[in-house]
Amino acid sequence: MFDPNNVTIGKIVKSNTHIDYICQIYGPNEDEYTPQPPDYSFGTFVSIKLENTNGGVERLIGVIYNTLLMNPDFGSLGPRLSPRSELEVFAPDYLAETATLVGIIMLGWSDTNGFYYQGVPALAAAVNSTVHCLDEQELYNFHCDDDDQPCLRYVPILLALRDPLVPQLLMTVIDRLNGLFPNSGRQLSVMRNNLAWKSIVQPAG
C-alpha cells in the first residue's frame, strides 16, 4: 500500500563526487507512485537507503539543489519517420531516454538506531539506490539539536560549492524550518536576512 509519508521519487544513476549525486525521477508506471513536481522541487530534503549498514549508517540525508531535463528530441532538426504513437510500440527505449534528473548534495546521515547527524558521511550510496522524501518529523529530527533549536552545521558544505543558487537554497531551507521551529523565528530570520544581503553584495562567481 502506498504511504504518503514515505514518497519514493527515483533512483541514483551516478555521482559527481562523494557527496554529489544524480537521481533519475521515476516516470509513469515505474513505481507504485508517480512523483509530482512538488515532490522533487528545489530545496526538498531526501534520504538514500544504503544497502550495507555494517558501518552503522542506514540512510544518507541530502537536499535537492538542481534539476536537469533530458530530451532526445532536442537537436533533432529533421522530421521523424515514425509518429510518437508508433515509437511507443516499436522503440520504447527511445522514449525512455526522456528523463528528469535532480542533483542531490549529501548533508548528513542517520544511523541504525534512528539518530541523525550533520556533516560529510563516511559511506557512499550505490547505483540504483532508491531516493525518498523526508517527512516533516524526519526533517525536524535532522535539524533539531539537544536544546530543541534548529541546527545547520552543514552550511559550510553548501557554501563550498560556490554555486550562485546556494544562497537561495539556504533561504528556502530556512523558510521551511520556520514552520518546524516557531520559537526560533527570530534567529532564523537574522540568518535569512544575512544570506539575502550577501547574495546581493557578494554574488557567487
PDB file of N, CA and C in Angstrom, residues 56-59 61 108-118 138 141-142 144 146:
ATOM      1  N   GLY A  56      27.058   1.204  10.466  1.00  0.00           N
ATOM      2  CA  GLY A  56      26.150   1.888  11.375  1.00  0.00           C
ATOM      3  C   GLY A  56      25.306   2.942  10.695  1.00  0.00           C
ATOM      4  N   VAL A  57      25.644   3.289   9.443  1.00  0.00           N
ATOM      5  CA  VAL A  57      24.889   4.296   8.696  1.00  0.00           C
ATOM      6  C   VAL A  57      23.772   3.596   7.930  1.00  0.00           C
ATOM      7  N   GLU A  58      22.538   4.029   8.162  1.00  0.00           N
ATOM      8  CA  GLU A  58      21.399   3.412   7.486  1.00  0.00           C
ATOM      9  C   GLU A  58      20.968   4.194   6.255  1.00  0.00           C
ATOM     10  N   ARG A  59      20.932   5.521   6.379  1.00  0.00           N
ATOM     11  CA  ARG A  59      20.490   6.357   5.271  1.00  0.00           C
ATOM     12  C   ARG A  59      21.367   7.606   5.165  1.00  0.00           C
ATOM     13  N   ILE A  61      21.380  11.598   4.108  1.00  0.00           N
ATOM     14  CA  ILE A  61      20.402  12.682   4.076  1.00  0.00           C
ATOM     15  C   ILE A  61      20.960  13.804   3.211  1.00  0.00           C
ATOM     16  N   GLY A 108      24.329  14.863   5.525  1.00  0.00           N
ATOM     17  CA  GLY A 108      24.396  14.116   6.777  1.00  0.00           C
ATOM     18  C   GLY A 108      23.914  12.694   6.597  1.00  0.00           C
ATOM     19  N   TRP A 109      23.543  12.081   7.700  1.00  0.00           N
ATOM     20  CA  TRP A 109      23.108  10.687   7.657  1.00  0.00           C
ATOM     21  C   TRP A 109      22.317  10.359   8.914  1.00  0.00           C
ATOM     22  N   SER A 110      21.670   9.198   8.874  1.00  0.00           N
ATOM     23  CA  SER A 110      21.021   8.652  10.069  1.00  0.00           C
ATOM     24  C   SER A 110      21.565   7.251  10.299  1.00  0.00           C
ATOM     25  N   ASP A 111      21.663   6.857  11.568  1.00  0.00           N
ATOM     26  CA  ASP A 111      22.234   5.552  11.865  1.00  0.00           C
ATOM     27  C   ASP A 111      21.132   4.521  12.090  1.00  0.00           C
ATOM     28  N   THR A 112      21.553   3.306  12.360  1.00  0.00           N
ATOM     29  CA  THR A 112      20.595   2.207  12.521  1.00  0.00           C
ATOM     30  C   THR A 112      19.762   2.332  13.791  1.00  0.00           C
ATOM     31  N   ASN A 113      20.146   3.250  14.690  1.00  0.00           N
ATOM     32  CA  ASN A 113      19.381   3.484  15.918  1.00  0.00           C
ATOM     33  C   ASN A 113      18.401   4.644  15.774  1.00  0.00           C
ATOM     34  N   GLY A 114      18.375   5.261  14.586  1.00  0.00           N
ATOM     35  CA  GLY A 114      17.439   6.353  14.350  1.00  0.00           C
ATOM     36  C   GLY A 114      17.951   7.722  14.723  1.00  0.00           C
ATOM     37  N   PHE A 115      19.257   7.857  15.018  1.00  0.00           N
ATOM     38  CA  PHE A 115      19.821   9.161  15.340  1.00  0.00           C
ATOM     39  C   PHE A 115      20.329   9.836  14.064  1.00  0.00           C
ATOM     40  N   TYR A 116      20.234  11.168  14.046  1.00  0.00           N
ATOM     41  CA  TYR A 116      20.611  11.947  12.866  1.00  0.00           C
ATOM     42  C   TYR A 116      21.894  12.737  13.128  1.00  0.00           C
ATOM     43  N   TYR A 117      22.688  12.892  12.067  1.00  0.00           N
ATOM     44  CA  TYR A 117      23.962  13.609  12.157  1.00  0.00           C
ATOM     45  C   TYR A 117      24.121  14.495  10.928  1.00  0.00           C
ATOM     46  N   GLN A 118      24.737  15.657  11.127  1.00  0.00           N
ATOM     47  CA  GLN A 118      25.026  16.552  10.020  1.00  0.00           C
ATOM     48  C   GLN A 118      26.524  16.555   9.734  1.00  0.00           C
ATOM     49  N   GLU A 138      10.873  13.716  10.158  1.00  0.00           N
ATOM     50  CA  GLU A 138      12.266  13.391   9.835  1.00  0.00           C
ATOM     51  C   GLU A 138      13.071  14.666   9.607  1.00  0.00           C
ATOM     52  N   ASN A 141      13.765  16.135  13.019  1.00  0.00           N
ATOM     53  CA  ASN A 141      14.780  15.366  13.743  1.00  0.00           C
ATOM     54  C   ASN A 141      16.180  15.627  13.192  1.00  0.00           C
ATOM     55  N   PHE A 142      16.283  15.786  11.881  1.00  0.00           N
ATOM     56  CA  PHE A 142      17.595  16.025  11.268  1.00  0.00           C
ATOM     57  C   PHE A 142      18.169  17.383  11.665  1.00  0.00           C
ATOM     58  N   CYS A 144      17.172  19.217  14.527  1.00  0.00           N
ATOM     59  CA  CYS A 144      17.000  19.568  15.940  1.00  0.00           C
ATOM     60  C   CYS A 144      18.233  19.200  16.757  1.00  0.00           C
ATOM     61  N   ASP A 146      20.255  19.330  20.739  1.00  0.00           N
ATOM     62  CA  ASP A 146      19.877  18.844  22.075  1.00  0.00           C
ATOM     63  C   ASP A 146      18.988  19.823  22.831  1.00  0.00           C
TER      64      ASP A 146
END
